[in-house]
Coordinates of C-alpha atoms in Angstrom, one line a residue:
M1 CA -93.5 47.9 27.5
I2 CA -91.1 48.6 24.7
R3 CA -92.9 49.9 21.7
P4 CA -92.0 48.3 18.3
K5 CA -90.8 51.6 16.9
S6 CA -88.4 51.9 19.8
V7 CA -87.0 48.6 19.0
V8 CA -86.7 49.6 15.3
N9 CA -84.8 52.8 16.3
A10 CA -82.5 50.7 18.4
C11 CA -81.9 48.4 15.5
V12 CA -81.0 51.3 13.2
F13 CA -78.6 52.8 15.8
T14 CA -76.9 49.4 16.3
V15 CA -76.5 48.9 12.6
L16 CA -75.0 52.3 12.1
T17 CA -72.7 51.9 15.1
F18 CA -71.3 48.6 13.9
S19 CA -71.0 49.9 10.4
S20 CA -68.2 52.2 11.7
F21 CA -66.0 49.2 12.6
I22 CA -63.6 48.8 9.7
T23 CA -60.5 47.1 11.0
T24 CA -57.9 44.6 9.6
A25 CA -57.0 41.8 12.0
D26 CA -60.2 42.1 14.1
T27 CA -62.6 42.7 11.2
V28 CA -63.9 39.1 11.1
V29 CA -64.4 39.0 14.9
E30 CA -66.3 42.3 14.8
L31 CA -68.5 41.1 12.0
E32 CA -69.3 37.9 13.8
K33 CA -70.3 39.9 16.9
R34 CA -72.4 42.1 14.7
I35 CA -74.2 39.1 13.2
Q36 CA -74.9 37.8 16.7
Q37 CA -76.5 41.1 17.7
L38 CA -78.5 41.3 14.5
E39 CA -79.8 37.8 15.1
I40 CA -80.8 38.8 18.6
L41 CA -82.6 41.9 17.3
V42 CA -84.4 39.8 14.6
D43 CA -85.6 37.4 17.3
K44 CA -86.8 40.3 19.4
L45 CA -88.7 41.9 16.6
S46 CA -90.3 38.6 15.7
S47 CA -91.5 38.3 19.3
E48 CA -92.8 41.9 19.1
S49 CA -94.6 41.1 15.8
A50 CA -96.3 38.2 17.4
A51 CA -97.4 40.4 20.3
V52 CA -98.8 43.0 18.0
S53 CA -100.7 40.4 16.0
D54 CA -102.5 39.5 19.2
S55 CA -103.4 43.1 19.9
D56 CA -105.9 45.4 18.2
G57 CA -104.3 48.6 19.3
M58 CA -103.0 51.1 16.6
Q59 CA -101.9 54.6 17.1
E60 CA -103.3 57.4 15.0
N61 CA -101.2 58.5 11.9
D62 CA -98.9 55.5 12.5
E63 CA -98.3 52.6 10.1
P64 CA -99.5 49.3 11.4
D65 CA -96.9 48.1 13.9
D66 CA -96.8 44.6 12.4
E67 CA -96.0 46.1 8.9
V68 CA -93.1 48.2 10.4
I69 CA -91.7 45.2 12.2
T70 CA -92.0 42.9 9.2
R71 CA -90.1 45.4 7.0
S72 CA -87.5 45.9 9.7
I73 CA -87.0 42.1 10.0
S74 CA -86.6 41.9 6.2
D75 CA -84.0 44.7 6.2
L76 CA -82.1 43.1 9.1
T77 CA -82.2 39.6 7.4
L78 CA -80.7 41.2 4.3
E79 CA -78.0 42.8 6.5
L80 CA -77.2 39.5 8.0
E81 CA -76.7 37.9 4.6
E82 CA -74.4 40.8 3.7
Q83 CA -72.3 40.3 6.8
H84 CA -71.9 36.5 6.1
Y85 CA -70.7 37.4 2.6
L86 CA -68.2 39.9 4.0
I87 CA -66.8 37.4 6.4
E88 CA -66.4 34.8 3.6
E89 CA -64.6 37.4 1.4
L90 CA -62.4 38.6 4.3
I91 CA -61.4 35.0 5.1
K92 CA -60.6 34.3 1.5
K93 CA -58.5 37.5 1.3
D94 CA -56.7 36.7 4.5
E95 CA -55.8 33.2 3.2
N96 CA -54.1 34.7 0.2
R97 CA -52.2 37.3 2.2
M98 CA -48.5 36.7 3.0
Q99 CA -48.4 35.1 6.4
V100 CA -45.5 35.5 8.8
S101 CA -44.7 33.1 11.6
G102 CA -41.7 31.2 13.0
Y103 CA -40.1 30.2 16.2
A104 CA -37.5 31.4 18.7
D105 CA -35.5 29.8 21.6
V106 CA -33.1 30.9 24.3
E107 CA -30.8 28.4 26.1
Y108 CA -28.7 28.2 29.2
K109 CA -26.0 25.6 28.6
G110 CA -23.3 24.0 30.7
S111 CA -21.1 20.9 31.0
D112 CA -19.3 18.8 33.6
S113 CA -16.1 19.1 31.6
P114 CA -13.3 21.1 33.3
G115 CA -12.8 24.6 31.8
V116 CA -16.2 24.7 29.9
S117 CA -18.1 27.9 30.8
E118 CA -21.8 28.0 31.5
E119 CA -23.5 30.3 29.0
F120 CA -26.6 31.8 27.7
R121 CA -27.2 31.2 24.0
M122 CA -29.6 33.2 21.7
H123 CA -29.9 30.1 19.6
H124 CA -32.6 30.6 17.0
L125 CA -34.9 33.2 15.6
S126 CA -36.5 31.7 12.5
L127 CA -39.1 33.5 10.4
F128 CA -41.5 31.6 8.1
F129 CA -43.1 33.4 5.1
T130 CA -46.0 31.7 3.6
K131 CA -48.1 32.8 0.6
K132 CA -51.1 31.0 -0.8
F133 CA -51.8 32.2 -4.3
D134 CA -54.9 30.0 -4.8
N135 CA -56.0 26.5 -4.1
K136 CA -53.2 25.0 -6.2
F137 CA -50.1 27.2 -5.7
K138 CA -48.3 28.3 -2.5
F139 CA -44.9 29.6 -1.4
F140 CA -42.9 28.9 1.7
S141 CA -39.6 30.1 3.0
E142 CA -37.7 30.0 6.2
I143 CA -34.9 32.4 7.2
E144 CA -32.9 31.5 10.3
Y145 CA -31.0 33.9 12.4
E146 CA -28.7 31.8 14.6
D147 CA -26.7 33.0 17.6
A148 CA -28.0 36.6 17.3
P149 CA -26.0 37.5 14.2
K150 CA -24.1 40.8 14.1
F151 CA -22.2 42.1 11.1
D152 CA -20.2 45.3 11.1
G153 CA -18.5 46.5 7.9
I154 CA -15.5 48.7 7.4
N155 CA -16.7 52.1 6.0
D156 CA -14.0 52.5 3.3
G157 CA -15.7 50.9 0.3
S158 CA -13.7 47.7 0.5
G159 CA -16.7 45.6 1.4
E160 CA -14.7 43.9 4.1
L161 CA -16.1 43.0 7.6
E162 CA -14.6 44.4 10.7
E163 CA -16.6 42.2 13.0
A164 CA -19.0 39.3 12.3
S165 CA -20.7 36.7 14.5
G166 CA -23.7 34.4 14.2
T167 CA -25.4 33.0 11.1
I168 CA -28.1 34.1 8.7
F169 CA -29.3 31.2 6.7
V170 CA -32.0 30.6 4.1
E171 CA -33.1 27.1 5.3
A172 CA -36.0 26.8 2.9
V173 CA -37.5 28.5 -0.1
N174 CA -39.9 26.6 -2.3
F175 CA -43.1 26.6 -4.4
D176 CA -45.8 24.0 -4.1
W177 CA -48.3 22.9 -6.7
N178 CA -51.1 20.9 -5.2
Y179 CA -52.9 18.9 -7.8
S180 CA -54.6 16.3 -5.5
Q181 CA -54.0 14.4 -2.3
L182 CA -51.9 11.9 -4.3
I183 CA -50.0 14.2 -6.7
N184 CA -48.1 17.3 -5.6
L185 CA -44.9 19.0 -6.7
R186 CA -42.4 21.1 -4.9
A187 CA -39.5 23.1 -6.4
G188 CA -36.8 25.0 -4.6
R189 CA -34.9 24.3 -1.3
F190 CA -36.6 22.0 1.1
F191 CA -35.6 19.8 4.1
S192 CA -34.6 16.3 3.0
P193 CA -37.5 14.0 3.2
A194 CA -35.6 11.4 5.3
G195 CA -37.0 9.7 8.4
I196 CA -38.7 11.9 11.0
W197 CA -36.3 14.5 12.6
S198 CA -35.0 15.9 9.3
E199 CA -38.3 17.6 8.6
D200 CA -39.9 17.6 12.1
H201 CA -37.1 19.3 14.0
Y202 CA -38.5 22.7 15.2
P203 CA -37.6 23.4 18.9
P204 CA -41.2 24.1 20.1
F205 CA -42.4 20.7 18.9
V206 CA -39.5 18.3 19.6
A207 CA -38.4 16.8 22.9
T208 CA -34.9 18.2 23.1
Q209 CA -32.9 21.1 21.9
E210 CA -30.1 18.7 21.1
R211 CA -30.9 16.6 18.0
P212 CA -29.9 13.0 17.6
M213 CA -26.3 12.7 16.6
H214 CA -26.7 11.2 13.2
I215 CA -29.3 13.6 11.9
F216 CA -27.9 15.7 9.0
R217 CA -24.7 13.6 9.0
I218 CA -26.0 10.7 6.9
F219 CA -28.8 12.2 4.9
P220 CA -28.2 15.9 3.9
Q221 CA -30.0 18.7 5.7
F222 CA -31.8 20.0 2.7
V223 CA -32.2 19.5 -1.1
D224 CA -32.0 22.1 -3.8
G225 CA -34.2 20.6 -6.5
V226 CA -37.7 19.2 -7.0
S227 CA -39.8 16.6 -5.3
G228 CA -43.1 14.9 -5.8
F229 CA -45.2 13.8 -2.9
G230 CA -48.7 12.6 -1.9
R231 CA -50.8 10.2 0.1
Q232 CA -53.2 7.3 -0.7
Y233 CA -55.7 5.8 1.7
L234 CA -55.9 2.0 1.2
T235 CA -58.7 1.8 3.8
D236 CA -60.2 4.3 6.2
L237 CA -57.5 3.4 8.7
I238 CA -54.5 2.5 6.5
S239 CA -52.7 5.0 4.3
V240 CA -49.3 5.2 2.5
D241 CA -47.4 8.3 1.6
Y242 CA -44.4 8.9 -0.6
N243 CA -41.8 11.6 -1.4
V244 CA -39.5 11.2 -4.4
F245 CA -36.9 13.9 -5.0
I246 CA -33.9 15.0 -7.2
G247 CA -31.5 17.7 -6.4
N248 CA -27.9 19.1 -6.5
G249 CA -26.6 17.1 -3.6
E250 CA -24.4 18.5 -0.8
S251 CA -21.8 21.1 -1.5
S252 CA -20.1 24.2 -0.1
I253 CA -21.9 26.5 -2.6
S254 CA -25.4 25.1 -2.4
G255 CA -28.1 27.5 -3.5
K256 CA -26.0 28.9 -6.3
K257 CA -25.0 26.0 -8.5
D258 CA -23.9 22.3 -8.5
L259 CA -20.2 21.4 -8.5
N260 CA -20.9 18.5 -10.9
S261 CA -23.6 17.4 -13.3
N262 CA -24.6 14.3 -11.3
K263 CA -27.8 14.7 -9.4
A264 CA -28.7 13.3 -6.0
T265 CA -31.9 11.3 -5.8
G266 CA -34.0 10.0 -3.0
F267 CA -37.2 8.4 -1.9
R268 CA -39.1 8.1 1.3
G269 CA -42.1 5.8 1.8
R270 CA -44.3 5.5 4.9
I271 CA -47.3 3.5 5.9
Q272 CA -49.8 4.3 8.7
L273 CA -51.3 1.3 10.4
P274 CA -54.4 1.0 12.7
L275 CA -52.3 -0.1 15.7
W276 CA -52.5 1.6 19.1
D277 CA -53.4 5.3 18.8
E278 CA -50.8 6.0 16.2
F279 CA -48.3 3.7 14.4
N280 CA -46.2 4.7 11.4
L281 CA -43.4 2.8 9.7
G282 CA -41.2 4.1 6.9
F283 CA -37.9 3.9 5.0
T284 CA -35.7 6.3 3.1
L285 CA -33.2 5.7 0.1
Y286 CA -30.7 8.3 -1.0
N287 CA -28.0 8.2 -3.8
D288 CA -25.4 10.7 -5.0
N289 CA -22.8 9.4 -7.5
E290 CA -20.4 12.3 -6.8
D291 CA -21.0 13.7 -3.3
S292 CA -19.1 17.0 -3.2
A293 CA -19.4 17.3 0.5
N294 CA -17.7 14.0 1.1
G295 CA -14.7 14.0 -1.2
N296 CA -16.7 13.2 -4.4
A297 CA -17.5 9.7 -3.1
D298 CA -20.3 7.6 -4.5
K299 CA -22.7 7.8 -1.7
F300 CA -25.7 5.5 -1.1
A301 CA -27.7 5.7 2.1
Y302 CA -30.7 4.1 3.5
G303 CA -32.7 4.2 6.7
Y304 CA -35.8 3.1 8.6
H305 CA -38.0 4.9 11.0
L306 CA -40.9 4.2 13.4
E307 CA -43.2 6.5 15.4
A308 CA -46.0 5.2 17.6
R309 CA -48.2 6.4 20.4
Y310 CA -50.3 4.5 22.9
H311 CA -52.3 6.7 25.3
N312 CA -49.7 8.9 27.1
I313 CA -46.6 7.0 25.8
S314 CA -44.8 8.0 22.6
V315 CA -42.0 6.1 21.0
Q316 CA -39.9 7.0 18.0
G317 CA -36.7 5.8 16.4
E318 CA -34.6 6.1 13.3
Y319 CA -31.7 4.1 11.9
A320 CA -29.5 5.2 8.9
L321 CA -26.4 3.9 7.2
A322 CA -24.4 5.6 4.4
N323 CA -21.9 3.7 2.2
L324 CA -19.2 5.9 0.7
E325 CA -17.0 4.5 -2.1
F326 CA -14.0 6.3 -3.5
S327 CA -11.8 5.7 -6.6
D328 CA -9.3 4.2 -4.1
D329 CA -11.1 1.3 -2.5
A330 CA -8.9 1.5 0.6
L331 CA -10.7 4.8 1.4
D332 CA -14.2 3.3 1.4
Y333 CA -16.1 3.4 4.7
D334 CA -19.6 3.3 6.2
R335 CA -21.3 5.9 8.4
E336 CA -24.0 4.6 10.7
G337 CA -26.3 6.0 13.3
F338 CA -29.6 5.4 15.2
Y339 CA -31.6 6.5 18.2
A340 CA -34.6 5.3 20.2
Q341 CA -36.7 7.8 22.2
F342 CA -39.4 7.2 24.7
K343 CA -41.7 10.0 26.1
Y344 CA -44.4 10.0 28.7
H345 CA -47.0 12.8 28.6
L346 CA -48.9 13.8 31.7
N347 CA -51.0 16.9 31.7
D348 CA -48.6 19.7 30.6
W349 CA -45.5 17.7 31.3
D350 CA -43.3 15.5 29.1
L351 CA -40.8 13.1 30.7
G352 CA -38.4 11.1 28.5
Y353 CA -35.3 9.2 27.7
R354 CA -33.3 8.8 24.4
Y355 CA -30.4 6.5 23.5
D356 CA -28.2 7.5 20.6
Y357 CA -25.4 5.8 18.6
Y358 CA -23.2 7.3 15.9
D359 CA -20.2 5.9 14.1
A360 CA -18.6 8.4 11.7
N361 CA -16.5 5.9 9.7
N362 CA -16.8 2.4 11.1
L363 CA -13.1 2.3 12.0
G364 CA -13.8 1.5 15.6
T365 CA -12.3 4.8 17.0
N366 CA -15.1 7.3 16.2
T367 CA -18.1 5.6 17.8
V368 CA -20.1 7.7 20.3
K369 CA -23.0 6.5 22.5
R370 CA -25.2 9.0 24.2
N371 CA -27.8 8.7 27.0
S372 CA -30.2 11.6 27.3
I373 CA -33.0 12.4 29.8
F374 CA -35.4 15.3 29.4
V375 CA -38.4 17.0 30.9
N376 CA -40.6 19.6 29.2
F377 CA -43.3 21.8 30.6
H378 CA -45.8 23.3 28.2
L379 CA -46.9 26.7 29.5
N380 CA -49.4 26.8 26.7
E381 CA -49.8 25.6 23.1
A382 CA -47.0 27.9 21.9
I383 CA -44.4 28.1 24.7
T384 CA -42.4 25.2 26.2
L385 CA -39.8 25.1 29.0
K386 CA -37.2 22.4 28.6
G387 CA -34.5 20.8 30.7
E388 CA -32.2 18.1 29.4
Y389 CA -29.1 16.2 30.2
H390 CA -26.9 14.3 27.8
R391 CA -23.9 12.1 28.4
N392 CA -21.5 11.1 25.6
Q393 CA -19.5 7.9 25.9
Y394 CA -16.6 7.6 23.4
Q395 CA -15.1 4.3 22.2
N396 CA -11.8 6.0 21.8
S397 CA -10.1 5.6 25.1
S398 CA -8.1 8.8 24.6
V399 CA -11.3 10.9 24.7
D400 CA -13.0 11.4 28.1
D401 CA -16.7 10.9 28.5
V402 CA -18.6 14.1 28.8
G403 CA -21.9 15.3 30.1
F404 CA -23.7 18.5 29.2
Y405 CA -27.1 20.1 30.0
T406 CA -29.4 22.7 28.6
F407 CA -32.3 24.7 30.0
S408 CA -34.3 26.5 27.4
I409 CA -37.5 28.3 26.5
S410 CA -38.9 27.9 23.0
T411 CA -41.9 29.4 21.4
Y412 CA -43.9 29.1 18.1
L413 CA -44.5 32.5 16.6
G414 CA -47.8 31.8 14.8
N415 CA -51.5 31.4 15.3

């Protein structure tokens, strides 16, 4: 039979051993293991104490065994409380530390057009930097390295480049102030709150590497400015959310200054309804009275979007139209686009189809229709293999229809 003092000595040895574990990333895990072992030891000592209470035996010159065990249980219980406190502090400290994550993807591309080479593409390496200062303020940025950028300078002090390829691009850099679920503010550069794909476009989480044709061509890719956003629950199952924003509008020098004093404004509203497993409807409005990216036209755009899921079937679609008016009325035109996408999920597989339509200027010669099929296999929660085929049909008879395909692997670089 194990004597109580032997158990106490084992406890002391275990506590000292675990006290030597001072790590960074694995500290919380080690502390949780330590708590589990201490809890086991406390339970064992409690059992020993009960056994001693039923016995009249006591060794000469020894403290009563039940007093030794009781004091040991008290010490270990205090130790347990300290470990719980340490875990809480470590988690709080970890939440306030700069977090680095991101995504990456590699593609193999080809086309059925004569003379087009098949090729590997080191498409994206995007890094996210997130900093939570407290429960109210946080910071987010995304830096994208596209097509494995390489820049070689001439070593003569001229500052000129001898060779350059790829792109390094700050896609987002902003600060959030979270007052409540309903009222939040964001300042900096952020993706335009327009429809679905504009914000939810990261390769590991979307069906295809190729985005719908009208995305970023009607509503701008991002806004340099401020926005207010939030959500309100009308019932337990019905909620509405909003995002209203103002910024510089599109230009060739975004990030530094605005080319004019007019500001672009926009609004996105969305309602979540208790239909099927998921059902969201929304609309977007956007206005820029002097759009520098489109010949200083007065631009007004609007759009609608839907996303729904019923068991293994997901549906999403977006429609958008931009009206561009110039000082010369003869130059006015509309830009229009939409897509409808259907996806079936089975175990780790996604199978789907998407129909796209895009008209750059409603003149009847720039319309493109695209049919796409895709299959995804999720190796795990972070890594996805994709295969997709797209075929473009052009209204302009002088342009041949073309098909192209992409095989890719994409991964999310985060927890």
